[in-house]
C-alpha cells in the first residue's frame, strides 16, 4: 500500500470545494456589523504632503470614519522589515502604514475611509482633500544610486539600503589567468506577481476581550500574528490570524502590509469588523513587485570553455521601503547561487540594494534564484558563442559530476545531491537536440529563424535550519511543525504550521501520512492557516512547505508508528522487538495473519481499556523539524523558438523541462507546479514588465496594460524528471514550487538570442517583445560592416 | 436612488432594490451572498467573474445588475446537478486543472461557453477560446486537458 500512496497522482483533496464555488476566500466573508475600508493612495511617486483634510469625506453618506497618519500616531508602528541582513550597512527607512509628511511611491497610503458599503467608502475617497508638493522621483536603481539623484529618505545617503558582498576563491587571479573574458549588462525587469486573488484583510476586534481576529490573504499567518503584535502593540495571545482559502501568492503574500495593519487599526478604533479588499489597480501599485536588477557581469574562462570565475555588480531596486523579507532576496537567495551547477573556482558579487520611488520589491516566485540562474546561464551562452562552441558542450565541460551526499561550492554552500550531467543528457536526447541543430543549420524557413536555449540550474529550497536563519539576519526561525491526531475510528487530523495556498499539500500531506501509516489519504484531513488551531510555523514560500513541513509530518507519523507498535505488541502479547510493521499492519515476525491495523490501535489508544503499562492514552504526536541543511533541486530545460525576422515576433515552439525534486509524492501535482512555474518564467522573457514613466507613474497599471501569459500563447510543456533523493531529508524530497520559473526565463531568452545570432544580435532587453526584437535586428543590420 | 430588479440566480428568483450603478458581480456576491463568482481585476481582463446570462457567458463585472433584470443567471454554484458534478467540474478535478482555485469558477464557466459554441474543440481552439480568462498557477496546460476531457473527444491530442 505504501508505495501506491507515495508517488500516486491521486486527485486533490482540496478541489471539491474549489470547483463548486464553495471555497471561502477572505473577500467572501461577511460578518455582522461589518464595515468596509478603502485606501486613498498617493497619485505621486514622490511628494510632500502639505495639507490633508478628511472632514468632507467623514461627513459623506454612509461614511463611518476617515483616518490619516495623525490618527494612528502611537497606535500603529511602521510596518517592519524582518530580514536584517548582516555585514551590509543595512539602513531601514520607516515604512509608515499611513504616510507621514512625504509619499514615496504611487500607491503609498495617505488616508483610509471606512463606510457602511464598499461603494460608499470608495465614493468618499474623492472627498479627502490632500495638498501635495511634488518632488523629483527616480525609478531606475542605477540612476537612484548615482550622484545627484533625488533622495528618498533624509537619513539615508545615496538611497543605499545596503551593500552586500559574496566572495569565494581568488576571483582576481581567475581573471588574470583567463584566456577569454565575456561580459554582459542584464536588466532583470520589474515584474508584478499577479496572484489571481487580490489581497484582502478582514479584521474583527472585540473590545470586551481585547481580542483581534484577522482573516488575511497571507502565505504566513503566524508571521503576520507576530508582526501584528509589534505594530499594533497587542498581546500575541489575543491575536488570531486566519489565512482562509488563499488564491495564489508567488511571494506577494509574504509581506505584512500597511493596508492590513490600517484595516486592523480601524476595527480596533471602531469596535466593529472592517474588511478591506484591494482592487487590481491597487494590487499593481502597492502589492509587492519582483526582480528589478541591473546586473553587470563578467565570466572568465579558458579557450577550451573551462570556466574560471564570475564577477558581477548588481543594483537591486528595493522600491520606496524595505518590505518584510526584501533584503534577503537579492543577496542570500541570489548571491549564494552564483556558481550554479558548475565547477566554478571563484566568484565575487557586490549587491547594492537601492531605494527608488517604485512599489516595494519582495520575493517573487524563485526570489533571487531566477536572477542568479539567468545571469549565469546567459554568460554560458555568451561564452559558447565567443568560442564558437555548442552551448550544451560548454555546459557539459563545466558541470559538477554526480554526487550523492554533499558537495561544497565556492559560495560556501554544501549542495545535498545532484546528477547534473544526467539531467542535461536526458533533455538533449528527449528533444533530439542534434536533429534540431541540424534543422537550424539548414537556415531559416519562410523567414523564421530557429533558436535553441538551454538552462541548467540548481536552486535552494527548504529554507532552514534556524541557526542559519539567525546567521543571515532573518528575524525568525525556519523550522516547521506538524501534529498528527488519530480519532477512535482511525480517521486522522493533521495540523501543520505551514500555510499552502494552492500548492496542494492537503493532498500530498495526506499521502505522506497514508504511506507512513497505511491509512487511506481520503481519511486524512489537513488543517493549516489558522494560528489558533495549528502549531507555530514560518510559512509557505521558498518551496519549503514539503521540504521542511513534509519532513516534520513524516517524522511525526513515524513517532505514531513507534507508539502503535508498543500497543500492538501488548495486544498480541508479544515483545516489542519481535514486532514488524508493513502497510498499516503490526504483527509478530513470521505471523502476519495475526495482526493489528493502525485502525485497531487508534481505537484502543483512544478508549484506553487495555494499554501497556506506562503508555499514555491517545494516538497523537508532534514534531518541530529544523532541517540540517537546505535542499538543492536541479534540472535542465530546453526552449525551442522561432523568430520572425520581418516582424520580430517570437513563437515558443517547444519547451522541455526536466526537474529533479527528489522522490515525487504526487507526480500530477509536481507536473502542475512545473507547468505554472515555467509559464511564469516565459512571461518574464517574452511579455511581462512593470513600466514606470519618468515621473514615476506606473504605466502598466492594469491587466489591460501588463502582458500576462495567456492560454493561446503557449505550447504544451514536455515534462521530464530524474529522481535524486536528498540524503538528509526523511523522505528524500527537495521541493518543486519555483523550479520552473528559475530555469525558464534563461532558457527562453537564450533560445531567442540563439535564433538572432545569424542576424548579428547579441543582446536585447527583456521582455522580448516583437518591437524590441525587430528593432534589435534593424540596429544590427545598420551596424553590420 | 435605487431601482427594483428581479434576477433569477441558479433557479432562485431574487427581487431586490439596487443602485443603478451596481455591477452584476456585486449583486451576486454582496446582495445575495453568492460568492462563488470571483473578482480578479477591474478592467474585465481576468475572467474570474464569468457567469452565464440566459445560457450565454458574460463577464459579470462588465454588466450592471439592472441589465440582468428579468434574466436567468447561472454561476459556478449552479452548475452541478445536486451532488453530481458537471462534467467540466469533474474534468478540472481529474486533470488537475486548478491550483489556487481562484480563477476556476470563471474558467469553468468560460469553458462551458466554449463547449456550447464548439462542442468538439481542438487544443488550439480551446486555447483560443480561453484567452480571455487568466490563470497564474497552472500554465493553462491542464485546463486545456480538462476541457478536452469534458468535451469527450480526443481531437487535438498528439
Coordinates of C-alpha atoms in Angstrom, one line a residue, chain A residues 38-450:
Chain A
X38 CA -11.0 51.9 1.2
X39 CA -7.5 53.3 1.0
X40 CA -6.6 56.7 -0.5
X41 CA -3.3 56.2 -2.2
X42 CA -0.8 58.7 -3.4
X43 CA -1.1 59.7 -7.1
X44 CA 2.5 61.0 -6.9
X45 CA 5.7 59.0 -6.9
X46 CA 7.3 61.4 -4.6
X47 CA 5.7 64.4 -2.9
X48 CA 5.5 66.3 0.3
X49 CA 2.0 66.3 1.9
X50 CA 1.3 70.0 2.5
X51 CA -2.2 69.6 3.8
X52 CA -4.8 66.9 4.4
X53 CA -8.4 67.3 5.4
X54 CA -10.8 64.4 5.8
X55 CA -13.8 66.3 7.1
X56 CA -15.8 66.3 3.8
X57 CA -15.2 62.6 3.4
X58 CA -16.1 61.9 7.0
X59 CA -19.4 63.7 6.5
X60 CA -20.3 61.8 3.3
X61 CA -23.3 59.5 3.3
X62 CA -22.6 56.1 4.7
X63 CA -19.1 57.0 6.0
X64 CA -18.2 55.8 9.4
X65 CA -14.8 57.3 9.8
X66 CA -11.8 58.6 8.0
X67 CA -8.2 58.5 9.3
X68 CA -4.8 59.8 8.4
X69 CA -1.3 59.3 9.8
X70 CA -2.1 61.7 12.7
X71 CA -4.8 59.5 13.9
X72 CA -2.5 56.5 14.1
X73 CA 0.4 58.2 15.8
X74 CA 1.3 56.0 18.8
X75 CA -1.3 53.3 17.8
X76 CA 0.3 51.9 14.6
X77 CA 4.0 51.4 14.3
X78 CA 5.7 51.4 10.9
X79 CA 5.5 48.1 9.0
X80 CA 8.6 46.2 10.0
X81 CA 11.3 44.8 7.8
X82 CA 12.1 41.3 9.2
X83 CA 15.3 40.4 7.3
X84 CA 18.2 42.3 9.0
X85 CA 20.9 41.4 6.5
X86 CA 24.2 41.4 8.4
X87 CA 27.5 42.9 7.3
X88 CA 25.8 45.1 4.8
X89 CA 25.4 48.5 6.4
X90 CA 21.6 48.0 6.3
X91 CA 19.6 51.1 6.5
X92 CA 15.9 50.6 7.1
X93 CA 13.6 53.5 6.5
X94 CA 10.4 53.8 8.4
X95 CA 7.5 52.4 6.4
X96 CA 4.6 54.2 7.9
X97 CA 1.3 52.5 7.4
X98 CA -0.3 55.8 6.6
X99 CA 2.2 58.2 5.0
X100 CA 3.8 60.7 7.3
X101 CA 4.6 64.0 5.6
X102 CA 6.0 62.5 2.5
X103 CA 4.7 60.0 -0.1
X104 CA 7.4 57.9 -1.8
X105 CA 5.6 55.8 -4.5
X106 CA 2.4 55.8 -6.4
X107 CA 0.3 53.7 -4.0
X108 CA 1.6 54.9 -0.7
X109 CA -1.4 55.1 1.6
X110 CA -2.4 58.7 2.6
X111 CA -5.8 58.1 4.2
X112 CA -8.4 55.4 4.9
X113 CA -12.1 55.8 4.7
X114 CA -14.5 53.3 6.5
X115 CA -18.1 53.2 5.4
X116 CA -21.2 51.0 5.5
X117 CA -20.6 49.8 2.0
X118 CA -17.6 49.5 -0.3
X119 CA -19.2 51.7 -2.8
X120 CA -19.7 54.4 -0.2
X121 CA -16.1 54.1 1.0
X122 CA -14.7 54.5 -2.5
X123 CA -17.0 57.4 -3.3
X124 CA -15.8 59.2 -0.2
X125 CA -12.1 58.8 -1.2
X126 CA -12.7 61.6 -3.7
X127 CA -13.7 63.9 -0.8
X128 CA -10.4 63.6 1.1
X129 CA -8.6 66.8 0.3
X130 CA -4.8 66.4 0.1
X131 CA -2.3 69.1 -0.9
X132 CA 0.9 67.8 -2.5
X133 CA 4.1 69.5 -3.3
X134 CA 5.6 67.1 -6.0
X135 CA 9.3 66.2 -5.6
X136 CA 11.6 64.7 -8.2
X137 CA 11.3 60.9 -8.5
X138 CA 13.6 58.1 -9.6
X139 CA 12.7 54.6 -10.6
X140 CA 15.8 53.0 -12.1
X141 CA 18.0 51.6 -9.3
X142 CA 21.3 52.6 -11.0
X143 CA 20.1 56.1 -11.5
X144 CA 18.9 56.2 -7.9
X145 CA 22.3 55.3 -6.7
X146 CA 24.0 57.9 -8.8
X147 CA 25.2 61.2 -7.5
X148 CA 22.6 64.0 -7.7
X149 CA 19.7 61.5 -7.7
X150 CA 16.5 62.5 -5.8
X151 CA 16.9 61.4 -2.2
X152 CA 14.0 59.3 -0.8
X153 CA 14.9 59.3 2.9
X154 CA 16.7 62.2 4.6
X155 CA 18.8 60.0 6.8
X156 CA 19.9 57.5 4.1
X157 CA 22.6 58.9 1.9
X158 CA 22.7 57.9 -1.8
X159 CA 19.4 55.9 -1.4
X160 CA 21.6 52.9 -0.5
X161 CA 19.6 50.4 1.7
X162 CA 22.6 48.0 1.9
X163 CA 25.8 46.9 0.2
X164 CA 26.3 43.1 0.4
X165 CA 29.1 41.1 -0.9
X166 CA 29.7 37.4 -1.6
X167 CA 33.1 36.2 -2.5
X168 CA 34.8 32.8 -2.7
X169 CA 38.0 31.7 -4.4
X170 CA 40.6 34.1 -5.9
X171 CA 38.5 35.9 -8.4
X172 CA 41.2 38.4 -9.4
X173 CA 43.6 35.5 -10.2
X174 CA 40.9 33.9 -12.2
X175 CA 40.5 36.9 -14.4
X176 CA 44.3 37.4 -14.6
X177 CA 44.8 34.0 -16.0
X178 CA 41.7 34.0 -18.2
X179 CA 42.2 33.4 -21.9
X180 CA 38.8 34.8 -22.6
X181 CA 36.5 37.1 -20.7
X182 CA 32.9 37.7 -21.7
X183 CA 30.6 40.3 -20.2
X184 CA 27.1 41.5 -20.4
X185 CA 24.7 44.0 -18.9
X186 CA 21.5 42.4 -17.9
X187 CA 18.3 44.1 -16.9
X188 CA 16.1 41.9 -14.8
X189 CA 13.0 43.9 -15.3
X190 CA 10.5 44.7 -12.6
X191 CA 7.6 42.2 -12.5
X192 CA 4.2 42.2 -11.0
X193 CA 3.3 38.9 -9.3
X194 CA -0.4 38.9 -10.2
X195 CA -1.8 36.3 -7.9
X196 CA -5.3 36.0 -9.2
X197 CA -6.9 36.7 -5.8
X198 CA -6.4 40.4 -4.9
X199 CA -5.1 40.9 -1.3
X200 CA -7.6 41.4 1.4
X201 CA -7.9 41.7 5.2
X202 CA -11.0 41.4 7.4
X203 CA -10.2 42.5 11.0
X204 CA -12.6 41.9 13.9
X205 CA -11.7 43.4 17.2
X206 CA -13.7 42.7 20.3
X207 CA -13.4 45.5 22.8
X208 CA -14.8 43.4 25.7
X209 CA -12.0 40.9 25.4
X210 CA -9.3 42.9 23.6
X211 CA -9.1 40.1 21.1
X212 CA -8.4 40.6 17.4
X213 CA -9.2 38.1 14.7
X214 CA -7.8 38.8 11.2
X215 CA -8.7 36.9 8.1
X216 CA -5.8 37.7 5.7
X217 CA -4.6 36.7 2.3
X218 CA -1.2 35.6 3.6
X219 CA 1.3 32.9 2.9
X220 CA 2.4 33.0 6.6
X221 CA -0.3 33.7 9.2
X222 CA 2.0 33.1 12.2
X223 CA 4.4 35.7 11.0
X224 CA 1.5 38.2 10.5
X225 CA 0.4 37.4 14.0
X226 CA 3.8 38.1 15.5
X227 CA 4.3 41.3 13.5
X228 CA 0.8 42.5 14.3
X229 CA 1.6 42.2 18.0
X230 CA 4.6 44.5 17.4
X231 CA 2.8 47.0 15.1
X232 CA -0.4 47.4 17.0
X233 CA 1.0 46.7 20.4
X234 CA -1.4 43.9 21.1
X235 CA -0.6 40.8 23.1
X236 CA 0.2 37.9 20.7
X237 CA -2.1 35.6 22.6
X238 CA -5.0 37.8 21.8
X239 CA -4.4 37.9 18.1
X240 CA -5.8 35.2 15.8
X241 CA -4.7 35.3 12.1
X242 CA -6.5 33.1 9.7
X243 CA -5.4 32.5 6.1
X244 CA -8.6 31.0 4.7
X245 CA -8.6 29.9 1.1
X246 CA -5.8 32.0 -0.4
X247 CA -5.7 32.4 -4.2
X248 CA -2.1 32.2 -5.0
X249 CA 0.8 34.3 -3.7
X250 CA 4.0 33.8 -5.6
X251 CA 5.8 35.8 -2.9
X252 CA 3.4 38.7 -3.0
X253 CA 1.5 37.5 0.1
X254 CA 4.6 37.1 2.3
X255 CA 4.8 40.7 3.4
X256 CA 2.8 42.1 6.3
X257 CA 1.4 45.1 4.6
X258 CA 0.5 48.7 5.8
X259 CA -3.1 48.3 4.4
X260 CA -3.6 45.2 6.6
X261 CA -2.4 47.0 9.7
X262 CA -4.6 50.0 8.8
X263 CA -7.6 47.8 8.5
X264 CA -6.9 46.2 11.9
X265 CA -6.4 49.7 13.4
X266 CA -9.8 50.7 12.0
X267 CA -11.5 47.7 13.5
X268 CA -9.9 48.3 16.9
X269 CA -10.8 52.0 16.8
X270 CA -14.4 51.4 15.8
X271 CA -15.0 48.2 17.7
X272 CA -16.6 46.5 14.7
X273 CA -15.4 44.3 11.9
X274 CA -13.8 46.1 9.0
X275 CA -13.0 44.5 5.6
X276 CA -10.6 45.8 3.0
X277 CA -10.1 44.2 -0.4
X278 CA -7.7 45.8 -2.9
X279 CA -8.7 46.5 -6.4
X280 CA -6.4 45.1 -9.1
X281 CA -5.2 48.6 -9.7
X282 CA -4.2 48.8 -6.0
X283 CA -2.6 45.4 -6.4
X284 CA -0.5 46.7 -9.2
X285 CA 0.5 49.8 -7.3
X286 CA 1.0 48.6 -3.8
X287 CA 1.3 44.8 -3.6
X288 CA 5.0 43.9 -3.8
X289 CA 6.8 43.5 -7.1
X290 CA 9.6 41.2 -8.1
X291 CA 13.1 41.2 -9.6
X292 CA 14.3 44.8 -10.7
X293 CA 18.0 44.1 -11.0
X294 CA 20.6 45.8 -13.1
X295 CA 23.4 43.3 -13.4
X296 CA 26.9 43.9 -14.8
X297 CA 28.5 40.5 -15.1
X298 CA 31.8 39.1 -16.4
X299 CA 32.8 35.5 -16.8
X300 CA 36.5 34.3 -17.1
X301 CA 37.3 31.2 -19.0
X302 CA 39.9 29.2 -20.8
X303 CA 39.8 28.8 -24.6
X304 CA 38.5 25.2 -24.2
X305 CA 35.5 26.5 -22.4
X306 CA 36.6 25.8 -18.9
X307 CA 35.1 28.4 -16.6
X308 CA 37.5 30.1 -14.1
X309 CA 35.4 32.7 -12.4
X310 CA 32.5 35.1 -12.3
X311 CA 32.3 38.6 -11.0
X312 CA 29.4 41.0 -11.0
X313 CA 27.8 44.0 -9.6
X314 CA 24.1 44.2 -9.1
X315 CA 21.9 47.2 -8.4
X316 CA 18.7 45.9 -6.9
X317 CA 15.8 48.2 -6.8
X318 CA 14.0 47.8 -3.5
X319 CA 11.3 50.3 -4.1
X320 CA 10.4 53.1 -1.6
X321 CA 10.7 51.0 1.5
X322 CA 12.0 47.6 2.6
X323 CA 9.3 45.1 2.5
X324 CA 9.2 42.3 5.2
X325 CA 11.7 39.9 3.7
X326 CA 13.1 42.1 0.9
X327 CA 16.8 42.5 1.9
X328 CA 17.4 38.7 1.8
X329 CA 16.1 38.2 -1.7
X330 CA 18.8 39.8 -4.0
X331 CA 21.5 38.7 -1.6
X332 CA 21.3 35.5 0.3
X333 CA 18.9 33.8 -2.1
X334 CA 20.7 35.2 -5.1
X335 CA 24.4 35.6 -4.4
X336 CA 24.9 32.2 -2.8
X337 CA 23.6 30.5 -6.0
X338 CA 26.1 32.2 -8.4
X339 CA 28.2 29.2 -9.1
X340 CA 25.2 27.2 -10.1
X341 CA 25.7 23.6 -11.4
X342 CA 29.3 24.3 -12.4
X343 CA 32.7 23.7 -11.1
X344 CA 33.4 27.4 -10.5
X345 CA 36.6 28.2 -8.7
X346 CA 35.9 31.8 -7.9
X347 CA 33.0 34.3 -7.7
X348 CA 32.6 37.7 -6.3
X349 CA 29.4 39.8 -6.3
X350 CA 28.6 43.2 -5.0
X351 CA 24.9 43.8 -4.5
X352 CA 23.7 47.3 -3.8
X353 CA 20.1 47.5 -2.5
X354 CA 18.7 50.8 -3.6
X355 CA 15.7 52.8 -2.6
X356 CA 13.6 54.0 -5.5
X357 CA 10.2 55.6 -6.0
X358 CA 8.7 52.3 -7.1
X359 CA 6.5 49.9 -5.3
X360 CA 8.4 47.9 -2.7
X361 CA 10.1 44.8 -4.2
X362 CA 9.8 41.4 -2.4
X363 CA 10.2 37.7 -3.1
X364 CA 8.6 36.8 -6.4
X365 CA 8.5 33.1 -7.5
X366 CA 12.1 32.0 -7.4
X367 CA 13.1 35.0 -5.4
X368 CA 16.7 35.8 -6.3
X369 CA 17.4 32.4 -7.8
X370 CA 16.0 33.2 -11.2
X371 CA 18.1 36.3 -11.3
X372 CA 21.2 34.3 -10.5
X373 CA 20.4 31.5 -12.9
X374 CA 19.7 33.9 -15.7
X375 CA 23.0 35.7 -15.1
X376 CA 25.0 32.5 -15.1
X377 CA 23.1 30.7 -17.9
X378 CA 23.3 33.8 -20.1
X379 CA 27.0 34.0 -19.6
X380 CA 27.4 30.3 -20.5
X381 CA 25.7 31.0 -23.9
X382 CA 27.7 34.2 -24.5
X383 CA 30.9 32.2 -23.8
X384 CA 29.8 29.4 -26.1
X385 CA 29.1 32.0 -28.9
X386 CA 32.5 33.6 -28.3
X387 CA 34.3 30.3 -28.5
X388 CA 32.0 29.0 -31.3
X389 CA 31.2 26.0 -29.2
X390 CA 27.8 24.5 -28.8
X391 CA 26.1 25.8 -25.6
X392 CA 25.4 22.2 -24.5
X393 CA 29.2 21.4 -24.8
X394 CA 30.2 24.4 -22.7
X395 CA 27.8 23.3 -20.0
X396 CA 28.9 19.7 -20.1
X397 CA 32.5 20.7 -19.8
X398 CA 31.8 22.6 -16.5
X399 CA 29.1 20.6 -14.8
X400 CA 29.8 19.3 -11.3
X401 CA 30.0 15.5 -11.7
X402 CA 27.3 13.3 -10.0
X403 CA 27.4 13.3 -6.2
X404 CA 25.2 11.7 -3.7
X405 CA 26.0 13.1 -0.3
X406 CA 27.4 16.6 -0.2
X407 CA 29.4 18.8 -2.5
X408 CA 31.0 22.1 -1.3
X409 CA 30.8 25.0 -3.6
X410 CA 32.7 28.3 -3.7
X411 CA 29.9 30.4 -2.2
X412 CA 30.2 28.3 1.0
X413 CA 27.0 26.2 0.5
X414 CA 27.1 22.4 0.6
X415 CA 24.7 21.0 -2.1
X416 CA 23.0 17.8 -0.9
X417 CA 22.9 15.6 -4.0
X418 CA 22.8 16.0 -7.7
X419 CA 23.3 14.4 -11.1
X420 CA 23.5 17.4 -13.4
X421 CA 25.1 15.7 -16.5
X422 CA 22.3 13.1 -16.5
X423 CA 19.7 15.8 -16.4
X424 CA 21.3 17.6 -19.4
X425 CA 21.8 14.4 -21.4
X426 CA 18.2 13.3 -20.9
X427 CA 16.8 16.6 -22.1
X428 CA 19.0 16.7 -25.1
X429 CA 18.1 13.2 -26.1
X430 CA 14.4 13.6 -25.5
X431 CA 14.3 16.7 -27.6
X432 CA 16.6 15.4 -30.4
X433 CA 18.9 18.3 -29.8
X434 CA 21.2 17.1 -32.6
X435 CA 18.3 17.0 -35.0
X436 CA 17.2 20.4 -34.0
X437 CA 20.7 21.8 -34.5
X438 CA 20.8 20.2 -38.0
X439 CA 17.5 21.8 -38.8
X440 CA 18.8 25.2 -37.6
X441 CA 21.9 24.8 -39.7
X442 CA 19.7 24.4 -42.8
X443 CA 18.8 28.0 -42.4
X444 CA 15.5 29.9 -41.8
X445 CA 12.3 28.6 -43.3
X446 CA 10.0 31.3 -44.6
X447 CA 11.8 34.0 -42.6
X448 CA 11.5 32.1 -39.3
X449 CA 14.8 31.7 -37.5
X450 CA 15.0 28.6 -35.2

